[in-house]
C-alpha cells in the first residue's frame, strides 16, 4: 500500500522537461502555483466538510451551525497529521520538483 | 446507427479507484481550467490589441510582423502572462490530481492488469516488441506535460502511462468543454454513416491508440469486425489491452511505429488515427500517412482526425493557439496547425478527388466544439 505522500512523490519525480515561465519572475510564478494549489485544496476541504456537516446535522436533528469547535488527540490526531502532510506535499509540489532547482540559474535578479 | 460506447468515464478494472476527496480535487482543477478557458483565455486576442500590440510598438517603433514577434508582443501583455502562468499551473495540477490516485492504487491496478493479460480466455491480444525503441521525438518529451510521457515503461505489468492518459484526458476534456460523453470514434462513425454510405469494415486499424478508448468503442460498435490498434508505448498498450478485456471487447494491440507498420499492404478496410498528427513531426507524419495508404486495401477508407486548431483567421489567433507549443510540451502543435495535409495525402497516393477535409461537430459537450478530419480512399 502506497501512502498519499509516496504517491505524490512518485508522480513529481516522473515529470520531465523545462518549466518555462510566463510572469516576469520565476519566484512569483511559483508562488502563484502554490496559491492555486491551495485554492484547489480549499475546495476539496469545503466539499468534505459540507458532506459531513449535512449528514451529522441530519442525524442529530440540529442546525449545522451547532457542530463546530470539537478537538481530538491520540490516533485521530495522528490521522490528521498524515493528511496535512500529504496536503502540504501537494501544495509545495512546484518547489519539491527537482526542475525548480535546475531552473534557478535563469531566475530574474 | 447502433450504440456508441461512451468513451469518457467508462468503468473498468484498471481504472484507479479514486476516493471522494480525490474526485473533489479533480473536479476543482476541472473548474479552474474551465474558468480560465471561458473567462480569461477568451479575452486573449482582445487583450492583444489593448496591451500587447501597443507595448510592442512602444518598444520597437513598429507593429509586430512575424509569428515570433506576435508571440513576443503577447508576452508583453500582463493579462496574457497571468493567464499563461495560471494555465500552465492548472495543466500541471491535472496530472497531480489524477496521478496521486494512480500511484496510490497501483498495486491493485497492477494485479488486475496481470490477471487480465494472463487470462486464458481473452478476446483480443497484445503484441509488445521489446526490440522497438520508441520514437525519441515523442518518448523524450512530456507531451501536454504528462509526467514520464507517452512511452514511459517500467516493465512487467506497468500501466501508469495508460492510466495517466485516460484519467488526465477525462479531466482535461471536461475542462475544455469537450464533455464527458464525447467520443472521437463516435464522430468518425457518424462521418462514415453520412459521407461513406454507412461503410462497415471487416478489418480496421487505429493508429496511435493510447489507452485504446476509440479502439474499444469501434470494437463495441462493430462486434463482427476485427479491430487492430497500435501505439509506441508498452505501458500505454498494456493498459489499453487490459481495459478492453475488462470491458469485454476484442481489440488486437500492437507496439510499433506509426511510420513503419509491420502489416502487409492492403490489410485493412478502414484505417483511422485520432489526435496523432499533432504529436509527430513533418517527416513522421508524411511516412505515417503513406503507411496508412499502403496498408488499406483498394476501395478502403483512411481517416486522420485531429484537433480543430487549423485555419485560424489571423496570425494573432494562430499565435494565441500556439501557446501549447511553448508552454504545454506540444512540440508539434504548430507544425500540425500549419501543415498542408491535403498535399501529404495526395503525395501518399490518394487520388486528389478522394481527399476531403472535414469540419466535424463534437457529438456532445458544449456548442462550437469541433474536430478536424481528412479522409482519402484508395482506388479500387
Ligand atoms: C494524443 S495521443 C491520442 C490517443 C488516442 N488516439 C486518442 O485520441 O485519445 C497520441 C498517441 O500517439 C502515439 N504516438 C505518437 N507517435 C507515435 C509513433 N511514431 N508511432 C506510434 N504511436 C505514436 C503516442 O504514444 C500517443 O499515445
Short mmCIF file of C-alpha atoms and ligand atoms in Angstrom, two decimals:
data_model
loop_
_atom_site.label_atom_id
_atom_site.label_comp_id
_atom_site.label_asym_id
_atom_site.label_seq_id
_atom_site.Cartn_x
_atom_site.Cartn_y
_atom_site.Cartn_z
CA UNK A 1 0.00 0.00 0.00
CA UNK A 2 1.43 3.32 -1.09
CA UNK A 3 0.83 6.36 1.12
CA UNK A 4 -0.54 9.54 -0.41
CA UNK A 5 2.75 11.33 0.10
CA UNK A 6 4.65 8.46 -1.57
CA UNK A 7 2.19 8.52 -4.46
CA UNK A 8 2.69 12.26 -4.91
CA UNK A 9 6.47 11.94 -4.70
CA UNK A 10 6.45 9.21 -7.36
CA UNK A 11 4.41 11.43 -9.66
CA UNK A 12 6.58 14.51 -9.06
CA UNK A 13 9.76 12.50 -9.67
CA UNK A 14 8.49 11.21 -13.03
CA UNK A 15 7.86 14.64 -14.64
CA UNK A 16 10.46 15.82 -17.18
CA UNK A 17 11.28 18.81 -19.34
CA UNK A 18 11.68 22.54 -18.74
CA UNK A 19 9.14 24.67 -16.92
CA UNK A 20 9.01 27.90 -18.95
CA UNK A 21 7.67 30.86 -17.01
CA UNK A 22 5.16 33.47 -18.13
CA UNK A 23 5.42 36.01 -15.33
CA UNK A 24 8.48 38.23 -15.10
CA UNK A 25 9.87 36.39 -12.09
CA UNK A 26 10.15 32.67 -11.52
CA UNK A 27 9.62 33.11 -7.79
CA UNK A 28 6.36 34.96 -8.38
CA UNK A 29 5.17 32.23 -10.69
CA UNK A 30 5.99 29.54 -8.14
CA UNK A 31 4.04 31.42 -5.53
CA UNK A 32 1.11 31.61 -7.92
CA UNK A 33 1.31 27.83 -8.32
CA UNK A 34 1.19 27.34 -4.57
CA UNK A 35 -1.71 29.72 -4.23
CA UNK A 36 -3.71 27.93 -6.91
CA UNK A 37 -2.94 24.52 -5.43
CA UNK A 38 -4.12 25.79 -2.05
CA UNK A 39 -7.27 27.12 -3.61
CA UNK A 40 -7.96 23.66 -5.01
CA UNK A 41 -7.30 22.11 -1.59
CA UNK A 42 -9.69 24.54 -0.05
CA UNK A 43 -12.39 23.44 -2.48
CA UNK A 44 -11.64 19.80 -1.58
CA UNK A 45 -11.95 20.53 2.12
CA UNK A 46 -15.11 22.52 1.63
CA UNK A 47 -16.71 19.56 -0.16
CA UNK A 48 -15.67 17.24 2.60
CA UNK A 49 -16.79 19.49 5.40
CA UNK A 50 -20.06 20.17 3.67
CA UNK A 51 -20.78 16.44 3.35
CA UNK A 52 -20.12 15.81 6.99
CA UNK A 53 -21.97 18.80 8.31
CA UNK A 54 -25.08 17.94 6.40
CA UNK A 55 -25.03 14.30 7.46
CA UNK A 56 -24.31 14.93 11.10
CA UNK A 57 -26.78 17.75 11.41
CA UNK A 58 -29.39 15.49 9.86
CA UNK A 59 -28.56 12.64 12.24
CA UNK A 60 -28.62 14.85 15.28
CA UNK A 61 -31.64 16.76 14.13
CA UNK A 62 -29.97 20.06 14.87
CA UNK A 63 -28.78 23.10 12.89
CA UNK A 64 -25.40 22.76 11.07
CA UNK A 65 -24.08 25.80 12.98
CA UNK A 66 -24.07 23.79 16.23
CA UNK A 67 -21.48 21.28 15.03
CA UNK A 68 -18.27 23.29 15.32
CA UNK A 69 -15.33 23.61 17.74
CA UNK A 70 -14.57 19.97 18.60
CA UNK A 71 -10.92 18.81 19.18
CA UNK A 72 -9.24 15.37 19.14
CA UNK A 73 -5.94 13.78 20.20
CA UNK A 74 -4.24 10.31 20.01
CA UNK A 75 -4.86 8.21 16.87
CA UNK A 76 -7.27 10.69 15.44
CA UNK A 77 -4.73 13.49 15.83
CA UNK A 78 -2.11 11.28 14.03
CA UNK A 79 -4.55 10.68 11.19
CA UNK A 80 -4.99 14.43 10.84
CA UNK A 81 -1.19 14.84 10.90
CA UNK A 82 -0.73 12.41 7.97
CA UNK A 83 -3.49 14.07 5.99
CA UNK A 84 -1.95 17.50 6.49
CA UNK A 85 1.47 16.23 5.39
CA UNK A 86 0.00 14.97 2.12
CA UNK A 87 -1.84 18.25 1.66
CA UNK A 88 1.35 20.27 2.05
CA UNK A 89 3.22 17.98 -0.37
CA UNK A 90 0.63 18.80 -2.98
CA UNK A 91 0.86 22.49 -2.23
CA UNK A 92 4.69 22.54 -2.30
CA UNK A 93 4.96 20.47 -5.49
CA UNK A 94 6.48 23.25 -7.56
CA UNK A 95 9.35 23.57 -5.08
CA UNK A 96 9.81 19.82 -4.44
CA UNK A 97 10.11 19.13 -8.17
CA UNK A 98 13.88 18.96 -8.90
CA UNK A 99 13.34 21.01 -12.06
CA UNK A 100 12.80 24.03 -9.84
CA UNK A 101 16.48 23.82 -8.82
CA UNK A 102 17.81 23.35 -12.35
CA UNK A 103 15.92 26.47 -13.42
CA UNK A 104 17.28 28.53 -10.54
CA UNK A 105 20.13 29.81 -12.72
CA UNK A 106 17.85 31.76 -15.04
CA UNK A 107 15.76 33.33 -12.29
CA UNK A 108 15.39 37.07 -12.80
CA UNK A 109 17.52 39.10 -10.45
CA UNK B 1 -26.65 3.74 -36.16
CA UNK B 2 -26.05 1.37 -33.26
CA UNK B 3 -25.00 2.08 -29.74
CA UNK B 4 -21.75 4.02 -29.37
CA UNK B 5 -19.74 3.18 -26.28
CA UNK B 6 -19.30 6.23 -24.10
CA UNK B 7 -15.58 6.83 -24.15
CA UNK B 8 -15.29 9.03 -21.08
CA UNK B 9 -15.90 7.73 -17.60
CA UNK B 10 -16.18 4.13 -18.68
CA UNK B 11 -15.78 1.93 -15.59
CA UNK B 12 -13.29 -0.92 -15.84
CA UNK B 13 -10.87 -2.90 -13.67
CA UNK B 14 -7.67 -0.96 -14.40
CA UNK B 15 -9.05 2.49 -13.60
CA UNK B 16 -7.70 3.81 -10.30
CA UNK B 17 -10.35 3.83 -7.60
CA UNK B 18 -10.32 7.48 -6.64
CA UNK B 19 -11.60 8.48 -3.23
CA UNK B 20 -14.30 11.11 -2.77
CA UNK B 21 -11.57 13.53 -1.74
CA UNK B 22 -9.51 12.81 -4.86
CA UNK B 23 -12.58 13.30 -7.00
CA UNK B 24 -13.25 16.65 -5.32
CA UNK B 25 -9.68 17.67 -6.18
CA UNK B 26 -10.05 16.64 -9.82
CA UNK B 27 -13.35 18.48 -10.07
CA UNK B 28 -11.81 21.63 -8.59
CA UNK B 29 -8.99 21.53 -11.17
CA UNK B 30 -11.55 20.98 -13.94
CA UNK B 31 -13.45 24.01 -12.71
CA UNK B 32 -10.26 26.07 -12.60
CA UNK B 33 -9.47 25.12 -16.21
CA UNK B 34 -13.00 25.84 -17.33
CA UNK B 35 -12.95 29.28 -15.77
CA UNK B 36 -9.54 30.07 -17.23
CA UNK B 37 -10.70 28.98 -20.70
CA UNK B 38 -14.09 30.61 -20.69
CA UNK B 39 -13.39 33.82 -18.78
CA UNK B 40 -9.70 34.54 -19.26
CA UNK B 41 -8.34 32.83 -22.37
CA UNK B 42 -11.32 34.00 -24.41
CA UNK B 43 -10.12 37.61 -23.90
CA UNK B 44 -6.54 36.98 -25.05
CA UNK B 45 -6.99 38.25 -28.61
CA UNK B 46 -8.81 41.36 -27.34
CA UNK B 47 -6.02 41.98 -24.81
CA UNK B 48 -3.54 41.65 -27.62
CA UNK B 49 -4.98 44.80 -29.16
CA UNK B 50 -5.22 46.64 -25.85
CA UNK B 51 -1.94 45.66 -24.20
CA UNK B 52 0.38 43.55 -26.35
CA UNK B 53 0.45 45.46 -29.63
CA UNK B 54 0.88 48.93 -28.00
CA UNK B 55 3.66 47.59 -25.78
CA UNK B 56 5.46 46.14 -28.80
CA UNK B 57 5.07 49.39 -30.75
CA UNK B 58 6.40 51.37 -27.77
CA UNK B 59 9.45 49.10 -27.59
CA UNK B 60 10.22 48.74 -31.31
CA UNK B 61 8.61 51.76 -33.00
CA UNK B 62 6.66 49.48 -35.40
CA UNK B 63 3.99 46.79 -35.48
CA UNK B 64 4.86 43.12 -34.89
CA UNK B 65 5.24 41.22 -38.17
CA UNK B 66 6.24 37.58 -37.83
CA UNK B 67 4.63 34.94 -35.57
CA UNK B 68 7.73 35.20 -33.35
CA UNK B 69 7.13 38.94 -32.94
CA UNK B 70 3.44 38.42 -32.22
CA UNK B 71 4.49 35.92 -29.55
CA UNK B 72 6.96 38.47 -28.14
CA UNK B 73 4.16 41.05 -28.07
CA UNK B 74 1.77 38.65 -26.31
CA UNK B 75 4.33 38.15 -23.57
CA UNK B 76 4.47 41.92 -23.09
CA UNK B 77 0.81 41.85 -22.00
CA UNK B 78 0.38 41.40 -18.23
CA UNK B 79 -3.08 39.86 -18.76
CA UNK B 80 -1.68 37.27 -21.16
CA UNK B 81 1.19 36.47 -18.83
CA UNK B 82 -1.16 35.95 -15.89
CA UNK B 83 -3.39 33.66 -17.93
CA UNK B 84 -0.43 31.73 -19.31
CA UNK B 85 1.09 31.22 -15.85
CA UNK B 86 -2.24 30.12 -14.36
CA UNK B 87 -2.99 27.82 -17.31
CA UNK B 88 0.38 26.10 -17.02
CA UNK B 89 -0.18 25.67 -13.29
CA UNK B 90 -3.64 24.19 -13.93
CA UNK B 91 -2.23 21.79 -16.52
CA UNK B 92 0.38 20.55 -14.03
CA UNK B 93 -2.32 20.21 -11.38
CA UNK B 94 -4.35 17.97 -13.68
CA UNK B 95 -1.51 15.47 -13.58
CA UNK B 96 -1.10 15.79 -9.83
CA UNK B 97 -4.82 15.28 -9.25
CA UNK B 98 -5.00 12.16 -11.45
CA UNK B 99 -1.50 10.86 -10.68
CA UNK B 100 -1.96 10.65 -6.93
CA UNK B 101 -4.82 8.10 -7.05
CA UNK B 102 -2.97 6.12 -9.75
CA UNK B 103 0.24 5.69 -7.76
CA UNK B 104 -1.74 5.15 -4.57
CA UNK B 105 -3.86 2.38 -6.13
CA UNK B 106 -1.10 0.99 -8.35
CA UNK B 107 -0.63 -2.37 -6.60
CA UNK B 108 -4.27 -3.27 -7.14
CA UNK B 109 -4.22 -1.95 -10.71
CA UNK B 110 -1.08 -3.96 -11.47
CA UNK B 111 -2.68 -7.17 -10.13
CA UNK B 112 -5.84 -6.51 -12.15
CA UNK B 113 -3.70 -5.95 -15.25
CA UNK B 114 -1.74 -9.18 -14.68
CA UNK B 115 -4.98 -11.16 -14.28
CA UNK B 116 -6.46 -9.71 -17.46
CA UNK B 117 -3.29 -10.03 -19.55
CA UNK B 118 -2.59 -13.60 -18.41
CA UNK B 119 -6.20 -14.78 -18.62
CA UNK B 120 -6.61 -17.89 -20.82
CA UNK B 121 -9.88 -16.70 -22.35
CA UNK B 122 -9.03 -13.34 -23.80
CA UNK B 123 -10.99 -11.73 -26.60
CA UNK B 124 -8.18 -9.64 -28.05
CA UNK B 125 -4.41 -9.74 -27.89
CA UNK B 126 -1.30 -7.76 -27.00
CA UNK B 127 1.88 -7.88 -29.07
CA UNK B 128 4.73 -5.92 -27.49
CA UNK B 129 8.01 -5.58 -29.35
CA UNK B 130 10.96 -5.48 -26.92
CA UNK B 131 13.31 -4.64 -29.79
CA UNK B 132 11.42 -1.43 -30.58
CA UNK B 133 12.86 1.77 -29.17
CA UNK B 134 10.02 4.30 -29.04
CA UNK B 135 10.47 7.27 -31.34
CA UNK B 136 12.51 9.78 -29.28
CA UNK B 137 10.64 12.80 -30.68
CA UNK B 138 7.66 11.56 -28.65
CA UNK B 139 9.30 9.40 -25.97
CA UNK B 140 11.70 12.08 -24.74
CA UNK B 141 9.06 14.76 -24.22
CA UNK B 142 6.32 15.07 -21.61
CA UNK B 143 3.72 15.97 -24.22
CA UNK B 144 0.99 18.14 -22.67
CA UNK B 145 3.09 17.69 -19.52
CA UNK B 146 2.01 14.09 -18.86
CA UNK B 147 4.70 13.04 -16.34
CA UNK B 148 7.05 10.49 -17.93
CA UNK B 149 5.49 10.95 -21.37
CA UNK B 150 3.62 8.51 -23.60
CA UNK B 151 6.39 5.93 -23.78
CA UNK B 152 7.08 5.55 -20.04
CA UNK B 153 7.53 1.83 -19.34
CA UNK B 154 8.69 0.29 -16.08
CA UNK B 155 8.37 -3.25 -17.41
CA UNK B 156 6.34 -6.21 -16.09
CA UNK B 157 2.68 -5.18 -15.80
CA UNK B 158 3.33 -1.42 -15.72
CA UNK B 159 0.30 0.58 -16.89
CA UNK B 160 0.99 4.04 -15.45
CA UNK B 161 1.33 5.82 -18.82
CA UNK B 162 -2.03 4.48 -19.97
CA UNK B 163 -3.79 5.26 -16.71
CA UNK B 164 -2.41 8.80 -16.70
CA UNK B 165 -3.52 9.29 -20.30
CA UNK B 166 -7.07 8.08 -19.75
CA UNK B 167 -7.63 9.80 -16.40
CA UNK B 168 -5.89 13.01 -17.47
CA UNK B 169 -7.96 13.01 -20.65
CA UNK B 170 -11.18 12.66 -18.69
CA UNK B 171 -10.31 15.62 -16.50
CA UNK B 172 -8.76 17.71 -19.26
CA UNK B 173 -11.52 17.26 -21.84
CA UNK B 174 -14.18 18.25 -19.40
CA UNK B 175 -12.22 21.39 -18.54
CA UNK B 176 -12.04 22.22 -22.24
CA UNK B 177 -15.79 21.87 -22.52
CA UNK B 178 -15.46 18.74 -24.66
CA UNK B 179 -17.94 16.92 -22.45
CA UNK B 180 -17.81 13.61 -20.68
CA UNK B 181 -19.81 11.72 -23.27
CA UNK B 182 -17.77 12.88 -26.22
CA UNK B 183 -16.29 10.19 -28.40
CA UNK B 184 -13.94 10.84 -31.28
CA UNK B 185 -14.82 7.37 -32.55
CA UNK B 186 -18.46 8.43 -32.50
CA UNK B 187 -17.68 11.42 -34.68
CA UNK B 188 -15.95 9.16 -37.22
CA UNK B 189 -18.80 6.62 -37.13
CA UNK B 190 -21.17 9.47 -37.95
CA UNK B 191 -18.91 10.60 -40.79
CA UNK B 192 -18.85 7.05 -42.21
CA UNK B 193 -22.62 6.95 -41.95
CA UNK B 194 -23.19 10.30 -43.62
CA UNK B 195 -20.35 10.53 -46.19
CA UNK B 196 -19.46 6.94 -46.93
CA UNK B 197 -22.87 5.25 -47.13
CA UNK B 198 -22.63 3.50 -43.76
CA UNK B 199 -19.31 1.83 -44.61
CA UNK B 200 -18.62 -1.11 -42.24
CA UNK B 201 -15.06 -2.52 -42.21
CA UNK B 202 -14.37 -6.21 -41.78
CA UNK B 203 -10.93 -5.29 -40.51
CA UNK B 204 -9.73 -1.91 -39.25
CA UNK B 205 -6.68 -0.22 -37.73
CA UNK B 206 -6.46 2.62 -35.17
CA UNK B 207 -3.01 4.28 -35.30
CA UNK B 208 -1.67 5.96 -32.13
CA UNK B 209 -4.40 4.48 -29.91
CA UNK B 210 -3.04 5.47 -26.46
CA UNK B 211 -5.37 3.96 -23.82
CA UNK B 212 -7.49 2.48 -26.62
CA UNK B 213 -10.66 4.40 -25.83
CA UNK B 214 -11.57 4.84 -29.50
CA UNK B 215 -10.34 1.36 -30.46
CA UNK B 216 -12.61 -0.23 -27.83
CA UNK B 217 -15.52 1.95 -28.95
CA UNK B 218 -15.13 0.70 -32.55
CA UNK B 219 -14.95 -2.89 -31.35
CA UNK B 220 -18.13 -2.38 -29.30
CA UNK B 221 -19.90 -0.74 -32.24
CA UNK B 222 -18.85 -3.37 -34.78
CA UNK B 223 -18.65 -6.68 -32.87
CA UNK B 224 -18.23 -8.59 -36.14
CA UNK B 225 -15.20 -6.55 -37.25
CA UNK B 226 -11.57 -7.30 -36.45
CA UNK B 227 -10.14 -4.24 -34.72
CA UNK B 228 -6.38 -3.64 -34.55
CA UNK B 229 -4.72 -0.75 -32.76
CA UNK B 230 -1.13 0.38 -32.31
CA UNK B 231 0.93 2.73 -30.24
CA UNK B 232 4.59 3.22 -29.40
CA UNK B 233 4.37 2.86 -25.61
CA UNK B 234 4.32 -0.52 -23.85
CA UNK B 235 2.81 0.98 -20.64
CA UNK B 236 0.12 2.58 -22.75
CA UNK B 237 -0.64 -0.65 -24.64
CA UNK B 238 -0.79 -2.92 -21.57
CA UNK B 239 -3.32 -0.55 -20.09
CA UNK B 240 -5.31 -0.35 -23.35
CA UNK B 241 -5.36 -4.14 -23.64
CA UNK B 242 -6.37 -4.76 -20.02
CA UNK B 243 -9.01 -2.03 -20.33
CA UNK B 244 -10.53 -3.57 -23.47
CA UNK B 245 -10.55 -7.05 -21.92
CA UNK B 246 -12.16 -5.70 -18.77
CA UNK B 247 -14.85 -4.05 -20.91
CA UNK B 248 -15.36 -7.30 -22.81
CA UNK B 249 -14.45 -6.08 -26.29
CA UNK B 250 -11.99 -7.67 -28.72
CA UNK B 251 -9.10 -5.44 -29.80
CA UNK B 252 -5.67 -6.54 -31.02
CA UNK B 253 -2.98 -4.18 -29.77
CA UNK B 254 0.48 -3.88 -31.29
CA UNK B 255 3.59 -1.97 -30.32
CA UNK B 256 5.03 -0.45 -33.46
CA UNK B 257 5.93 2.85 -35.02
CA UNK B 258 3.22 4.67 -36.96
CA UNK B 259 5.76 5.47 -39.68
CA UNK B 260 6.86 1.87 -40.17
CA UNK B 261 3.92 -0.54 -39.98
CA UNK B 262 4.57 -4.26 -39.84
CA UNK B 263 1.31 -5.07 -41.63
CA UNK B 264 1.13 -6.34 -45.21
CA UNK B 265 -0.14 -3.98 -47.88
CA UNK B 266 -3.92 -3.96 -48.47
CA UNK B 267 -4.57 -5.41 -44.97
CA UNK B 268 -7.43 -3.20 -43.75
CA UNK B 269 -10.77 -1.88 -44.97
CA UNK B 270 -10.51 1.15 -42.72
CA UNK B 271 -7.52 2.94 -41.18
CA UNK B 272 -8.02 5.79 -38.71
CA UNK B 273 -5.91 7.93 -36.43
CA UNK B 274 -7.21 10.15 -33.64
CA UNK B 275 -5.21 13.14 -32.40
CA UNK B 276 -1.96 11.64 -33.63
CA UNK B 277 -0.88 14.11 -36.31
CA UNK B 278 -0.27 16.96 -33.87
CA UNK B 279 2.08 14.78 -31.81
CA UNK B 280 4.54 13.95 -34.60
CA UNK B 281 6.91 15.95 -36.81
CA UNK B 282 6.62 16.56 -40.52
CA UNK B 283 8.68 13.59 -41.69
CA UNK B 284 6.94 11.08 -39.38
CA UNK B 285 3.56 12.43 -40.34
CA UNK B 286 4.22 12.02 -44.06
CA UNK B 287 5.50 8.48 -43.56
CA UNK B 288 2.53 7.65 -41.31
CA UNK B 289 0.09 8.90 -43.97
CA UNK B 290 1.99 6.95 -46.66
CA UNK B 291 1.82 3.82 -44.48
CA UNK B 292 -1.91 4.28 -43.96
CA UNK B 293 -2.27 4.31 -47.75
CA UNK B 294 -0.12 1.22 -48.15
CA UNK B 295 -1.96 -0.94 -45.59
CA UNK B 296 -5.51 -0.02 -46.61
CA UNK B 297 -6.99 -2.26 -49.29
CA UNK B 298 -8.13 -0.94 -52.68
CA UNK B 299 -11.52 0.72 -52.16
CA UNK B 300 -10.76 1.12 -48.45
CA UNK B 301 -11.00 4.36 -46.47
CA UNK B 302 -8.42 6.26 -44.43
CA UNK B 303 -9.46 8.98 -41.96
CA UNK B 304 -6.99 11.01 -39.92
CA UNK B 305 -8.78 13.05 -37.25
CA UNK B 306 -7.26 15.71 -35.02
CA UNK B 307 -7.84 18.93 -33.11
CA UNK B 308 -9.56 21.83 -34.88
CA UNK B 309 -6.77 24.38 -34.50
CA UNK B 310 -6.04 24.70 -38.22
CA UNK B 311 -7.21 27.61 -40.36
CA UNK B 312 -7.08 30.34 -37.72
CA UNK B 313 -8.49 33.67 -39.05
CA UNK B 314 -5.43 35.83 -38.24
CA UNK B 315 -1.80 35.42 -37.28
CA UNK B 316 -2.71 36.72 -33.81
CA UNK B 317 -5.28 33.91 -33.37
CA UNK B 318 -2.73 31.43 -34.70
CA UNK B 319 -0.06 32.51 -32.23
CA UNK B 320 -2.60 32.52 -29.40
CA UNK B 321 -3.49 28.87 -30.25
CA UNK B 322 0.21 28.09 -30.36
CA UNK B 323 0.53 28.52 -26.57
CA UNK B 324 0.74 24.73 -26.25
CA UNK B 325 3.96 24.60 -28.28
CA UNK B 326 5.75 26.90 -25.86
CA UNK B 327 4.14 26.05 -22.52
CA UNK B 328 2.50 22.65 -22.81
CA UNK B 329 5.17 20.39 -24.30
CA UNK B 330 3.16 20.16 -27.55
CA UNK B 331 6.28 20.32 -29.67
CA UNK B 332 4.49 19.79 -32.99
CA UNK B 333 1.28 21.72 -32.34
CA UNK B 334 2.18 24.47 -34.79
CA UNK B 335 3.77 22.08 -37.31
CA UNK B 336 0.37 20.38 -37.48
CA UNK B 337 -1.67 23.58 -37.43
CA UNK B 338 0.08 24.97 -40.49
CA UNK B 339 0.73 21.73 -42.44
CA UNK B 340 -0.59 21.12 -45.95
CA UNK B 341 -2.27 17.81 -45.13
CA UNK B 342 -4.06 17.62 -48.48
CA UNK B 343 -0.69 17.66 -50.20
CA UNK B 344 0.55 14.92 -47.83
CA UNK B 345 -2.47 12.72 -48.61
CA UNK B 346 -2.04 13.18 -52.36
CA UNK B 347 1.70 12.52 -52.13
CA UNK B 348 0.90 9.30 -50.23
CA UNK B 349 -1.10 8.06 -53.23
CA UNK B 350 -4.70 9.08 -52.57
CA UNK B 351 -6.30 10.44 -55.74
CA UNK B 352 -6.90 14.19 -55.25
CA UNK B 353 -10.65 13.87 -55.83
CA UNK B 354 -10.98 11.40 -52.92
CA UNK B 355 -9.17 13.65 -50.41
CA UNK B 356 -11.67 15.60 -48.29
CA UNK B 357 -11.14 17.85 -45.28
CA UNK B 358 -13.98 17.73 -42.74
CA UNK B 359 -15.05 20.21 -40.10
CA UNK B 360 -16.90 17.98 -37.65
CA UNK B 361 -19.13 18.85 -34.70
CA UNK B 362 -18.38 17.02 -31.47
CA UNK B 363 -21.31 14.79 -30.58
CA UNK B 364 -21.66 16.05 -27.04
CA UNK B 365 -20.29 18.80 -24.92
CA UNK B 366 -20.54 22.50 -25.47
CA UNK B 367 -21.61 24.17 -28.68
CA UNK B 368 -18.90 25.02 -31.23
CA UNK B 369 -16.66 22.25 -30.10
CA UNK B 370 -15.20 20.85 -33.29
CA UNK B 371 -12.88 18.22 -34.64
CA UNK B 372 -10.86 18.26 -37.85
CA UNK B 373 -10.52 15.22 -40.10
CA UNK B 374 -9.03 14.48 -43.51
CA UNK B 375 -10.12 11.40 -45.45
CA UNK B 376 -8.98 9.60 -48.58
CA UNK B 377 -9.93 6.49 -50.48
CA UNK B 378 -7.57 4.07 -52.19
CA UNK B 379 -8.59 3.43 -55.80
CA UNK B 380 -10.46 0.15 -56.15
C1 LIG C 1 -2.70 12.43 -28.25
S1 LIG C 1 -2.50 10.72 -28.22
C2 LIG C 1 -4.03 10.24 -28.98
C3 LIG C 1 -4.54 8.96 -28.48
C4 LIG C 1 -5.88 8.43 -28.91
N1 LIG C 1 -5.90 8.10 -30.31
C5 LIG C 1 -6.97 9.39 -28.56
O1 LIG C 1 -7.50 10.02 -29.47
O2 LIG C 1 -7.29 9.54 -27.40
C6 LIG C 1 -1.28 10.32 -29.40
C7 LIG C 1 -0.74 8.90 -29.28
O3 LIG C 1 0.08 8.64 -30.41
C8 LIG C 1 1.17 7.86 -30.00
N2 LIG C 1 2.28 8.05 -30.94
C9 LIG C 1 2.99 9.18 -31.15
N3 LIG C 1 3.94 8.97 -32.08
C10 LIG C 1 3.81 7.68 -32.46
C11 LIG C 1 4.52 6.87 -33.38
N4 LIG C 1 5.54 7.36 -34.09
N5 LIG C 1 4.14 5.59 -33.53
C12 LIG C 1 3.10 5.09 -32.81
N6 LIG C 1 2.40 5.82 -31.93
C13 LIG C 1 2.75 7.09 -31.74
C14 LIG C 1 1.51 8.35 -28.61
O4 LIG C 1 2.20 7.38 -27.86
C15 LIG C 1 0.12 8.66 -28.06
O5 LIG C 1 -0.39 7.58 -27.33
#
